[in-house]
CSV table of C-alpha atoms in Angstrom, one decimal:
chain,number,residue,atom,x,y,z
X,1,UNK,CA,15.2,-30.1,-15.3
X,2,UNK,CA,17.6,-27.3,-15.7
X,3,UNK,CA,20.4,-26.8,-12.7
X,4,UNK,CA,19.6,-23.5,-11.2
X,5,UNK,CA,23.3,-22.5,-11.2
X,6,UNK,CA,22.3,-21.2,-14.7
X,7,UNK,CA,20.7,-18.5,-12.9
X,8,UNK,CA,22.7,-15.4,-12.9
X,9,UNK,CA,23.9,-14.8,-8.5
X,10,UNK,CA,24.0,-12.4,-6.5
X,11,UNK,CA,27.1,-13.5,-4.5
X,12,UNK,CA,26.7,-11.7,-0.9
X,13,UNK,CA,26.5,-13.5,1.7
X,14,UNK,CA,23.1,-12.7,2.8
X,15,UNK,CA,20.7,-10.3,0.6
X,16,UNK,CA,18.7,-9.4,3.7
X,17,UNK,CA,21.4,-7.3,4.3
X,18,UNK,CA,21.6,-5.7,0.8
X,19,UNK,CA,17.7,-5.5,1.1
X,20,UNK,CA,18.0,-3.6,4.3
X,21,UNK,CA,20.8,-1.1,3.5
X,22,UNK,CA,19.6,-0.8,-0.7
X,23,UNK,CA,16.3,-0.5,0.1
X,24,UNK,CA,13.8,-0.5,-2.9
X,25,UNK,CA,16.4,-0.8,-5.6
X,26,UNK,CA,18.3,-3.7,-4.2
X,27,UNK,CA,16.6,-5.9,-6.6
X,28,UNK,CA,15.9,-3.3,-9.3
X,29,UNK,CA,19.8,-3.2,-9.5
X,30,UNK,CA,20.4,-6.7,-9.6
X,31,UNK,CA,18.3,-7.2,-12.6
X,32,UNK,CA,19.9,-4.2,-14.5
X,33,UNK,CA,23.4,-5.9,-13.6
X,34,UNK,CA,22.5,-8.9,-14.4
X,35,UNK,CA,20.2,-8.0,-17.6
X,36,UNK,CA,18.1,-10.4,-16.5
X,37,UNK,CA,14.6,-10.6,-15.1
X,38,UNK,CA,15.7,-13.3,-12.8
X,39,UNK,CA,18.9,-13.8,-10.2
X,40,UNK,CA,19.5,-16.0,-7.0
X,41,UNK,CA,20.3,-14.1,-3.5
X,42,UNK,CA,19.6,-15.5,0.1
X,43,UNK,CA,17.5,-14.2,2.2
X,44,UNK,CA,17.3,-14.7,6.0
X,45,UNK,CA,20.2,-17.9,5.5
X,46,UNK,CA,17.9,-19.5,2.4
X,47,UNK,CA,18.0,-19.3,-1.1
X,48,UNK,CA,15.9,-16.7,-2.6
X,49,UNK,CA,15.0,-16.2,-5.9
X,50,UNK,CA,14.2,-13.0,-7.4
X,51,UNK,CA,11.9,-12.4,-10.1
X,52,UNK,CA,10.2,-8.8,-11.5
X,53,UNK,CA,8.8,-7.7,-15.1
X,54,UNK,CA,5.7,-8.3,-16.5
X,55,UNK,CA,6.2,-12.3,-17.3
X,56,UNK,CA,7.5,-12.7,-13.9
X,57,UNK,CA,4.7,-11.0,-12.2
X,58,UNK,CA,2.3,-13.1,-14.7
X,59,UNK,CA,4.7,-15.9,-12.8
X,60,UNK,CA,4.6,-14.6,-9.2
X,61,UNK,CA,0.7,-14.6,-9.4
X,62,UNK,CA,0.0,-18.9,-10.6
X,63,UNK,CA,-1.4,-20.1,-7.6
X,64,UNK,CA,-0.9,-23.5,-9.1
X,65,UNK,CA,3.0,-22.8,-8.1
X,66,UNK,CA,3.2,-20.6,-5.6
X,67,UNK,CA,1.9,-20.1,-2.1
X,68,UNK,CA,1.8,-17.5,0.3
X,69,UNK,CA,2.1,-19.5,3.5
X,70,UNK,CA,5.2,-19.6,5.5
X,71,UNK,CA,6.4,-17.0,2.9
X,72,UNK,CA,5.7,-14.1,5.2
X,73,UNK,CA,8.4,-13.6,8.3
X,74,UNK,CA,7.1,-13.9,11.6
X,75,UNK,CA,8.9,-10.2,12.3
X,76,UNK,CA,6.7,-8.8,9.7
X,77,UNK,CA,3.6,-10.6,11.0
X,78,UNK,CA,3.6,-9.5,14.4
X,79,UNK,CA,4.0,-6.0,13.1
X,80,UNK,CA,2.2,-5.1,9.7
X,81,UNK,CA,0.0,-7.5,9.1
X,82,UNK,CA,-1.0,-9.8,12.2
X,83,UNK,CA,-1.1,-13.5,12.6
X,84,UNK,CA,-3.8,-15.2,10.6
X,85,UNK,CA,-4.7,-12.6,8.4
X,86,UNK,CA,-5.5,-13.1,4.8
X,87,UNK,CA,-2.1,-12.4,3.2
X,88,UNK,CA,-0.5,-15.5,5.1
X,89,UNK,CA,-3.7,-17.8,3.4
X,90,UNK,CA,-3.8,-19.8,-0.1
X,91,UNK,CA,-6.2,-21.7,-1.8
X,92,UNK,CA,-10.0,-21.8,-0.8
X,93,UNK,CA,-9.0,-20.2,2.4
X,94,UNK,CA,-7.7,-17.3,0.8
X,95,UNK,CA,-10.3,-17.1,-1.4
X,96,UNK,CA,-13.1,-17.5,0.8
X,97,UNK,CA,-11.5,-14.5,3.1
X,98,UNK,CA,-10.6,-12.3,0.2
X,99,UNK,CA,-14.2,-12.6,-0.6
X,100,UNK,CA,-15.1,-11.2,2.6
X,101,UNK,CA,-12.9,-8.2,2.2
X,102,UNK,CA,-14.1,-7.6,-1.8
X,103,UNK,CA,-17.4,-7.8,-0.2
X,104,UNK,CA,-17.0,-4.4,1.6
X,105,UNK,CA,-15.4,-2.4,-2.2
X,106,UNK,CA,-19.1,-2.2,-3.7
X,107,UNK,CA,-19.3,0.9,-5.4
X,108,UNK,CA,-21.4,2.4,-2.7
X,109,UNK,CA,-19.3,1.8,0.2
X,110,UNK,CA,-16.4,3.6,-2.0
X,111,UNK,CA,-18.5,6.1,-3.1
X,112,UNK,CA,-19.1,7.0,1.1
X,113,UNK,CA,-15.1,6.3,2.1
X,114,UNK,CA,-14.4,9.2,-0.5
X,115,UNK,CA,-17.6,11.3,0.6
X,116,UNK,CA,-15.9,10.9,4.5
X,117,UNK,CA,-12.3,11.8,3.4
X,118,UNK,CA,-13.1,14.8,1.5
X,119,UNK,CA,-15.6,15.8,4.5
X,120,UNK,CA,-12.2,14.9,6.8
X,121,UNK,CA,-9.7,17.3,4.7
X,122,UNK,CA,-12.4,20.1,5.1
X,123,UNK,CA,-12.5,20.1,8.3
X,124,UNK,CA,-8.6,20.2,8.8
X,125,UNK,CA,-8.3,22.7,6.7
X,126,UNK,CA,-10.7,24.8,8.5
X,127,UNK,CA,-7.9,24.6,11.7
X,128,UNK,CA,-4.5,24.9,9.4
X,129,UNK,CA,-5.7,28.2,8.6
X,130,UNK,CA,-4.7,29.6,12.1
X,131,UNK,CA,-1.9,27.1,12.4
X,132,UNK,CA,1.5,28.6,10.7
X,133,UNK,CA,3.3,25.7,9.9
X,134,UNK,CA,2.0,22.2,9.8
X,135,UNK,CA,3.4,18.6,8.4
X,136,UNK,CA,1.3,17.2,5.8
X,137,UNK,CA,2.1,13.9,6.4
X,138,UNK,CA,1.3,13.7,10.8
X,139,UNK,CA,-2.4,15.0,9.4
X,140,UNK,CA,-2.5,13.0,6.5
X,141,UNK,CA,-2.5,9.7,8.5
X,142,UNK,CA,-5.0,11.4,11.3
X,143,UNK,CA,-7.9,12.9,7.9
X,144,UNK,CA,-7.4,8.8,6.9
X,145,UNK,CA,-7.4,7.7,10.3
X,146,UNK,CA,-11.2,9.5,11.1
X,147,UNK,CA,-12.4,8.7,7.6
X,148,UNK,CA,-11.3,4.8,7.9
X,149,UNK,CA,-12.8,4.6,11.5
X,150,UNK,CA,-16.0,5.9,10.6
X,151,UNK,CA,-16.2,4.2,7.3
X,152,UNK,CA,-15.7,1.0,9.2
X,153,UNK,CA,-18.1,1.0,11.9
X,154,UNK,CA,-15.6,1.3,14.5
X,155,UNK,CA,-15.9,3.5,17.1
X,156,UNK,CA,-13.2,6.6,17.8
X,157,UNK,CA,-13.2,9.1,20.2
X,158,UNK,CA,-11.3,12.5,19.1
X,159,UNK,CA,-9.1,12.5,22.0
X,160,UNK,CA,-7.9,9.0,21.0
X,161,UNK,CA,-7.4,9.9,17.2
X,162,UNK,CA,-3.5,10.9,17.2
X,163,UNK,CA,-2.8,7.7,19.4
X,164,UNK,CA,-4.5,5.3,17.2
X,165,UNK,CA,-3.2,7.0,13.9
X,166,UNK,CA,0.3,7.1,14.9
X,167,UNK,CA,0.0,3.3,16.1
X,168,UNK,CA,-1.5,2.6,12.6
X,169,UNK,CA,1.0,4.4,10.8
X,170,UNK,CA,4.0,3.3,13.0
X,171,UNK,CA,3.2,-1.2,11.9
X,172,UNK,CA,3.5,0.5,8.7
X,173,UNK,CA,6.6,2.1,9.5
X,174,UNK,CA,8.2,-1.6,10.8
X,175,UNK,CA,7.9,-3.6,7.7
X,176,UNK,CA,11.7,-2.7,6.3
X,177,UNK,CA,12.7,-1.9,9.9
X,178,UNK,CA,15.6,-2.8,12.5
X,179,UNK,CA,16.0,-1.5,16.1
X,180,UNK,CA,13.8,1.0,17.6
X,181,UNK,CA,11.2,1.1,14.5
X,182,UNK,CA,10.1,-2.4,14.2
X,183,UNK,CA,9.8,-2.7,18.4
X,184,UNK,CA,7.2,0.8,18.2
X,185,UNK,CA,5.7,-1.6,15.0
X,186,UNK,CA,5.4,-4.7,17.4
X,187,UNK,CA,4.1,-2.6,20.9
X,188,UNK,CA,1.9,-0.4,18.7
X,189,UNK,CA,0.2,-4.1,17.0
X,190,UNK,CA,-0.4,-5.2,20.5
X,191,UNK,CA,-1.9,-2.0,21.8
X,192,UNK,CA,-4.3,-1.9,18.8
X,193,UNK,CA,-5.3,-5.7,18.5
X,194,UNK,CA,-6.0,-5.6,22.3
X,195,UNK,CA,-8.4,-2.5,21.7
X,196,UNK,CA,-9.7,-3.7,18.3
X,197,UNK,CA,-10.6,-7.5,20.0
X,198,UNK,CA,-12.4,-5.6,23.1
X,199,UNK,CA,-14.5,-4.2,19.9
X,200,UNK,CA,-15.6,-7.2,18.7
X,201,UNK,CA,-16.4,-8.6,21.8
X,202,UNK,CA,-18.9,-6.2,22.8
X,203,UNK,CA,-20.2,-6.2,19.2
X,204,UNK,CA,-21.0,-9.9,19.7
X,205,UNK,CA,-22.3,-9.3,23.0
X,206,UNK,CA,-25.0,-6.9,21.5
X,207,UNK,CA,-23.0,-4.5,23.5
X,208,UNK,CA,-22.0,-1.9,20.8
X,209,UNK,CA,-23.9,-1.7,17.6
X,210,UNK,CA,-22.0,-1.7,14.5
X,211,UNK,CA,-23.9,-1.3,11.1
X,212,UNK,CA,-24.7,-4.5,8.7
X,213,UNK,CA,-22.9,-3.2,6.2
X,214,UNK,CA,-19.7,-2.1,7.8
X,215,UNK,CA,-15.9,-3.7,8.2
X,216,UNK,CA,-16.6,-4.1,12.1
X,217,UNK,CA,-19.8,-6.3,11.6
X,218,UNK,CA,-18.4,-8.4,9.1
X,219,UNK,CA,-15.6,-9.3,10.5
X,220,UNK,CA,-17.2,-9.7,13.7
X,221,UNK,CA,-19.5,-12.1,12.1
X,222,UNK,CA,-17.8,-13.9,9.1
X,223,UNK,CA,-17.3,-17.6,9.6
X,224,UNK,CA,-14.9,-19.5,7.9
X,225,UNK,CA,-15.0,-22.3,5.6
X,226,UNK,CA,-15.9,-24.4,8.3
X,227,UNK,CA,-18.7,-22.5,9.0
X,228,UNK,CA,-17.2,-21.4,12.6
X,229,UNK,CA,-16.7,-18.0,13.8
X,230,UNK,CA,-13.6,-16.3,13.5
X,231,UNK,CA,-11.5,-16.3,17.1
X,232,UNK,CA,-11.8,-12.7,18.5
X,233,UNK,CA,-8.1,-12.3,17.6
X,234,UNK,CA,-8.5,-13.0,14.1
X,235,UNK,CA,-11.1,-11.3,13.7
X,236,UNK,CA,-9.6,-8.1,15.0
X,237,UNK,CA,-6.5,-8.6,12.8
X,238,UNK,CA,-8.6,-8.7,9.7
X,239,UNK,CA,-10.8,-5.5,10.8
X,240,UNK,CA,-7.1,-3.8,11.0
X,241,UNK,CA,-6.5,-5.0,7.7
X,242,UNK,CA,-9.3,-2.5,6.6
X,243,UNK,CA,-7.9,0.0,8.6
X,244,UNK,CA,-4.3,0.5,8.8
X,245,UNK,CA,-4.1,0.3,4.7
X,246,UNK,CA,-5.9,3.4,4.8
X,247,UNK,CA,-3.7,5.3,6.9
X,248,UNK,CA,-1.1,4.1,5.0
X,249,UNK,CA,-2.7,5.9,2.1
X,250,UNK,CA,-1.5,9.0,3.8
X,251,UNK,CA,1.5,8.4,1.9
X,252,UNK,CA,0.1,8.7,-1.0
X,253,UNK,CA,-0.9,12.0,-0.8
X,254,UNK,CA,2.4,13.0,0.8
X,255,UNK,CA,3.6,11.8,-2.8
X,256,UNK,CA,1.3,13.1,-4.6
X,257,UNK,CA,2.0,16.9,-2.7
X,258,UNK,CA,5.5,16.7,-3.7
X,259,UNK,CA,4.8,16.0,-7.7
X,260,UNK,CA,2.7,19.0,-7.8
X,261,UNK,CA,5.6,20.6,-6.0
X,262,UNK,CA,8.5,19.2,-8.3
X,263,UNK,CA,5.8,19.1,-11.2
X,264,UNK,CA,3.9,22.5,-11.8
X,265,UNK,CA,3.4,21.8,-15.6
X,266,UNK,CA,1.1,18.7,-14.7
X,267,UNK,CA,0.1,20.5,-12.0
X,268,UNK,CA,-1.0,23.7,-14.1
X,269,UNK,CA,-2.9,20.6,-16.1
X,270,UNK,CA,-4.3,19.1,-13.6
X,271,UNK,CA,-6.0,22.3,-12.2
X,272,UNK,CA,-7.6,22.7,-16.2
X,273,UNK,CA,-8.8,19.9,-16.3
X,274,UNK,CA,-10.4,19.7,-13.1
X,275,UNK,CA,-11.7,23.6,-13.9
X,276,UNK,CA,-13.3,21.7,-17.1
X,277,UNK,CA,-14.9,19.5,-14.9
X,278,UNK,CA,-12.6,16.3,-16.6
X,279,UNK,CA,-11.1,13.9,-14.1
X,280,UNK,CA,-9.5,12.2,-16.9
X,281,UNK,CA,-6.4,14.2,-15.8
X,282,UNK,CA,-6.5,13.4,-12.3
X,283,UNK,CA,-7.0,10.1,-12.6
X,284,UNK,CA,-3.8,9.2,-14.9
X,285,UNK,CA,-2.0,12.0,-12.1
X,286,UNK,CA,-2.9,9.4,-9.4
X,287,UNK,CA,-2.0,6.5,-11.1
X,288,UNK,CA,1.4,7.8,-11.9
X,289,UNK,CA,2.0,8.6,-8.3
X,290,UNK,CA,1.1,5.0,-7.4
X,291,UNK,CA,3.8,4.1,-10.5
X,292,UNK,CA,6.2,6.6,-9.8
X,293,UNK,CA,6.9,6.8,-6.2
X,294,UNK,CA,8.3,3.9,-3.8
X,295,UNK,CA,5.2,2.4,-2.0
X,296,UNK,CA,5.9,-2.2,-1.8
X,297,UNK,CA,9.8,-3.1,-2.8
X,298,UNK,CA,9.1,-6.5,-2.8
X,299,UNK,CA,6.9,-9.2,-2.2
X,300,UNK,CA,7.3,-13.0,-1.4
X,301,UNK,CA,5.9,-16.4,-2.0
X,302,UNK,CA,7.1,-19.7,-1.7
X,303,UNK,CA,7.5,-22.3,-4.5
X,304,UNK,CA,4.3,-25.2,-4.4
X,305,UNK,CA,5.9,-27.5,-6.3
X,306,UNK,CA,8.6,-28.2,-8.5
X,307,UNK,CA,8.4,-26.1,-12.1
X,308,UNK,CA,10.4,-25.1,-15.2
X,309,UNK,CA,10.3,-21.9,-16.3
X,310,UNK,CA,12.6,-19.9,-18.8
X,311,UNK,CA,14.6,-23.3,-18.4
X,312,UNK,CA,15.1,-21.9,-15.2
X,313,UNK,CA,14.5,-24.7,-12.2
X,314,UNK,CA,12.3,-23.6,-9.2
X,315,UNK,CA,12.6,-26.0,-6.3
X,316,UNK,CA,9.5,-27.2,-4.4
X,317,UNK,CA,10.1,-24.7,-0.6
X,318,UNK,CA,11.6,-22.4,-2.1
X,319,UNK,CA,11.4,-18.2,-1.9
X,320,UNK,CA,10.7,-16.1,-4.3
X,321,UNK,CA,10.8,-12.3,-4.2
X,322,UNK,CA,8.8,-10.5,-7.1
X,323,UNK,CA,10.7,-7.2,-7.6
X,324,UNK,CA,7.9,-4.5,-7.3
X,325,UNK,CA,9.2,-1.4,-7.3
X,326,UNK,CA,11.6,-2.4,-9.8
X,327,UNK,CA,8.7,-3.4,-11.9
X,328,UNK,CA,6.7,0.0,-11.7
X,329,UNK,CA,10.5,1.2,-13.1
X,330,UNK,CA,11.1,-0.8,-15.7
X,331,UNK,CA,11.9,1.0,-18.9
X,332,UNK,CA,10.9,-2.5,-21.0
X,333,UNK,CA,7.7,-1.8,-19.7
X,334,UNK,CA,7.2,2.1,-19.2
X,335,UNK,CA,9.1,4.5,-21.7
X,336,UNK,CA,11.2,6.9,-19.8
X,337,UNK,CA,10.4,5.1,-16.7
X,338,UNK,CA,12.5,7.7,-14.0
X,339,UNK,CA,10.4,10.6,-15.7
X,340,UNK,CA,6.9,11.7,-13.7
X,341,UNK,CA,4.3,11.8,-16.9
X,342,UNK,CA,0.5,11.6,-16.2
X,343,UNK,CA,0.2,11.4,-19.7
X,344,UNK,CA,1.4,7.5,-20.2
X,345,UNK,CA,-1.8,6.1,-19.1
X,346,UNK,CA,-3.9,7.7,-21.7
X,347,UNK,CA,-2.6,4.5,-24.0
X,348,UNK,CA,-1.9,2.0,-21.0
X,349,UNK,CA,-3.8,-1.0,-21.1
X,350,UNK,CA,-5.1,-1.6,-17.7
X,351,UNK,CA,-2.7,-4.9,-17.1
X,352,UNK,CA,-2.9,-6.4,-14.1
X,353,UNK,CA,1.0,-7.3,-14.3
X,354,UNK,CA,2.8,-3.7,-14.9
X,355,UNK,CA,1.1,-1.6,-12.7
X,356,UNK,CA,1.7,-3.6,-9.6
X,357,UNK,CA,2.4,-0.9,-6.4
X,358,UNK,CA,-0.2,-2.9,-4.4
X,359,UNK,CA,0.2,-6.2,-5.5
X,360,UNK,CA,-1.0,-8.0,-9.1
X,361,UNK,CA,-3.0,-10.3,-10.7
X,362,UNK,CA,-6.5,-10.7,-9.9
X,363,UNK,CA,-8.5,-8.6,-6.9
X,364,UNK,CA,-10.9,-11.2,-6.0
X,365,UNK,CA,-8.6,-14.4,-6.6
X,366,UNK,CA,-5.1,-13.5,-6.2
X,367,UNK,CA,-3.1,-11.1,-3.5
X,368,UNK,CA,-3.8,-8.0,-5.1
X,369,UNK,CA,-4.9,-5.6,-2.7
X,370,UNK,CA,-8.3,-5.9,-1.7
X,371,UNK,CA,-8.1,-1.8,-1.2
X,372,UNK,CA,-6.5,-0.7,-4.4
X,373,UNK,CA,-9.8,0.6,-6.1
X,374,UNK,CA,-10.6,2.3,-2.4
X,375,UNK,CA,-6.9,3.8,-2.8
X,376,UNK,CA,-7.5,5.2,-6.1
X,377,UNK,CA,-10.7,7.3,-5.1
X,378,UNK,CA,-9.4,8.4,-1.8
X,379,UNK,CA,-5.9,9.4,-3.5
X,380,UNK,CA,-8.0,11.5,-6.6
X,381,UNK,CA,-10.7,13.6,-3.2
X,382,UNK,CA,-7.3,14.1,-1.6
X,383,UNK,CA,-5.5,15.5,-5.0
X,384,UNK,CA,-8.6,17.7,-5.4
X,385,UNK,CA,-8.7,19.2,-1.8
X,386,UNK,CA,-5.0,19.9,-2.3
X,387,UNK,CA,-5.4,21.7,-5.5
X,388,UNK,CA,-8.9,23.2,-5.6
X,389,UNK,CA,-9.7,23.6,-2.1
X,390,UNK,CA,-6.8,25.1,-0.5
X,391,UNK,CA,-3.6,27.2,-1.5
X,392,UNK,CA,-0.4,27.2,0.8
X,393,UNK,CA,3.3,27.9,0.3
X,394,UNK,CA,5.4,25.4,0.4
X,395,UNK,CA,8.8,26.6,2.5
X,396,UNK,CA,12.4,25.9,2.3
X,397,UNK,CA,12.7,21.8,3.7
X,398,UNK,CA,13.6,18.5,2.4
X,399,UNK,CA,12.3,16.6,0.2
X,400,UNK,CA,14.9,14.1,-0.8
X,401,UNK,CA,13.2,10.5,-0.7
X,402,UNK,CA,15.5,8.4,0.9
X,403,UNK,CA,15.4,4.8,-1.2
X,404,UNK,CA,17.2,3.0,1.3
X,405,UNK,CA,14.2,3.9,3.8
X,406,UNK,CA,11.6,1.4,3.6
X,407,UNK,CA,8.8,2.5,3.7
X,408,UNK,CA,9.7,5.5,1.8
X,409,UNK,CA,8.7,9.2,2.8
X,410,UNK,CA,10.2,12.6,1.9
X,411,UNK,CA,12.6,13.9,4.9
X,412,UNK,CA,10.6,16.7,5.7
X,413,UNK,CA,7.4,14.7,5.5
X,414,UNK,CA,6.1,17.9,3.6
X,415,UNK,CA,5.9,21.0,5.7
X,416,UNK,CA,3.3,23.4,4.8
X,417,UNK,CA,2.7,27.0,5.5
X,418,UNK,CA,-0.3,29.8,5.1
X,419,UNK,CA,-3.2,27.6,4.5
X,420,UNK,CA,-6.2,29.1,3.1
X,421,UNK,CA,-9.3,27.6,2.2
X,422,UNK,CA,-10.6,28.4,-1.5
X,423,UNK,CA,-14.4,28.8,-2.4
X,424,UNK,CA,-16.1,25.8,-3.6
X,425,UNK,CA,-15.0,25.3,-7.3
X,426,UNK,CA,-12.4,27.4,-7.7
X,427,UNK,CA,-8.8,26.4,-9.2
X,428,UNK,CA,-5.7,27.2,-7.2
């Protein structure tokens, strides 16, 4: 086997720190430095190694040699994802949970997230129209945070909507966070674990009624491949998992505001083609948001068992990092890769390893997001409200997107002024 000091290193002392202060392009660099789809770094005192482009997603995604258990940091656990959830799982574990969640994307149940959302945005925009300023991204996360509640059987009063949204959005906040962020992350999980647990308890106790075919009855009610119930905690963990991603998807629309902002020539086409009644458009515009603007930097896994690859030697134990973001950037891969152009994906092929924002490889077998295909529809209703339902002005702010923040968001979080609501079907 190949010595691994044929690997090109990164020679800091500790890449958590590069991670941290780089932000998304800390890998992304390394590659372009190195010319090379692979480099060695440590991470949290260990050797790391780094991998990104489509071959080493292909890689990342062999569950014959890589495992995500024990690859996930306890900091991140206790914040973003929760203990016990399926992204810390592998093998017929994993895949008997993932099923669970797939279980809940049937084309009906996204058909009625998408119905809620645009119902959501319509009523908002009913209020902004006497409001004279408002931040697109604060009611972003509180349209999701309704629509994701509802969707999912669990119940929300509207006096506790801003609390729980901001809770939801702030674990998502914590993930690349020191300090202040990552304790709100850790006090906001508690908060909503010890509410979402009190839920399944009285759904199990016949005290609350929560439909067959929603998120909060199947969690509530999955056993696992022992045939035993989920513990209440557990089970609340994976019923945020259904949850929280959809907040999160508020900042995909904050994304998506600023390209038709920064973009009005795809913008100007996206409005025609909508006015045709052709969501071709709109659907390659969302998919280059998702491509185009920082959402995952990185991901991890740890190494199953000794392997070759590229003559390259990957010890049993240890990390490895699959560059995301630098992925969605790479120029071997996308032509003119720092350019926003809708256009590209009239010709892409639908690869599971390129396009990789929310995770790769296969929905129901690997770590892909269970949610992308929910994230795509509820990403095209919200680029439609925004272009077809309302006008507003957009006034003089910041919109620099701050790499080196994970996660990413424009400073200004997209202000927004003199809302007005637009007949049905007409272009703004």
């Amino acid at each position: 086997m190949t010595n691994d000091n044929s690997i090109p290193r990164d020679h800091t002392l500790e890449g958590g720190i590069g991670l941290l202060s780089e932000g998304y392009e800390f890998a992304m660099k390394r590659r372009q430095e190195f010319q090379s789809d692979i480099f060695q770094t440590r991470m949290l005192g260990q050797k790391a190694i780094c991998i990104g482009g489509k071959e080493g997603a292909e890689l990342f995604y062999n569950e014959e040699l890589f495992q995500r258990g024990g690859a996930i940091p306890k900091r991140i656990q206790k914040s973003l994802f929760g203990e016990k959830g399926v992204q810390t799982l592998d093998g017929q574990a994993h895949a008997h949970r993932k099923k669970l969640f797939m279980s809940l994307m049937s084309p009906e149940r996204l058909n009625e997230i998408a119905e809620l959302v645009e119902q959501q945005w319509e009523a908002a925009a009913l209020k902004w129209q006497s409001t004279e300023q408002l931040v697109l991204f604060d009611e972003a996360q509180q349209v999701m945070c309704r629509a994701a509640c509802q969707w999912a059987g669990v119940p929300l009063q509207e006096s506790d909507v801003k609390q729980v949204a901001d809770d939801l959005g702030d674990m998502v906040e914590s993930f690349g966070a020191v300090g202040m962020r990552h304790r709100r992350g850790r006090q906001a999980r508690r908060r909503t674990e010890k509410w979402v647990s009190h839920l399944i308890e009285q759904i199990r106790e016949g005290e609350l009624e929560a439909p067959e075919q929603t998120a909060a009855h199947a969690m509530s009610w999955h056993r696992d491949t022992e045939a035993n119930l989920l513990d209440t905690q557990t089970a609340a963990v994976e019923l945020i998992n259904i949850i929280r991603p959809i907040v999160a998807i508020g900042r995909y629309v904050v994304f998506s505001a600023v390209a038709l902002h920064d973009y009005p020539e795809a913008r100007h086409k996206l409005v025609q083609s909508l006015q045709t009644g052709d969501p071709t458009y709109s659907q390659w515009f969302v998919q280059e948001v998702r491509r185009f603007y920082p959402f995952t930097p990185i991901l991890g896994a740890q190494v199953r068992k000794d392997f070759t690859w590229k003559d390259y030697s990957f010890e049993e134990g240890t990390m490895v990092l699959l560059d995301v973001y630098g992925t969605t950037h790479d120029e071997k891969l996308w032509q003119q890769a720092d350019t926003f152009e809708p256009e590209r994906f009239e010709h892409w092929s639908g690869s599971p390893f390129d396009l990789i924002p929310q995770g790769g490889g296969d929905h129901y077998r690997n770590h892909r997001c269970a949610g992308e295909w929910l994230t795509i529809d509820v990403m095209r209703v919200s680029l439609e409200f925004l272009t077809t339902r309302i006008t507003y002005e957009v006034p003089p702010q910041d919109l620099t997107i701050d790499l080196s923040r994970m996660p990413a968001i424009p400073e200004s979080r997209f202000v927004m002024s003199d809302v007005q609501v637009q007949p049905k079907n007409a272009g703004s």
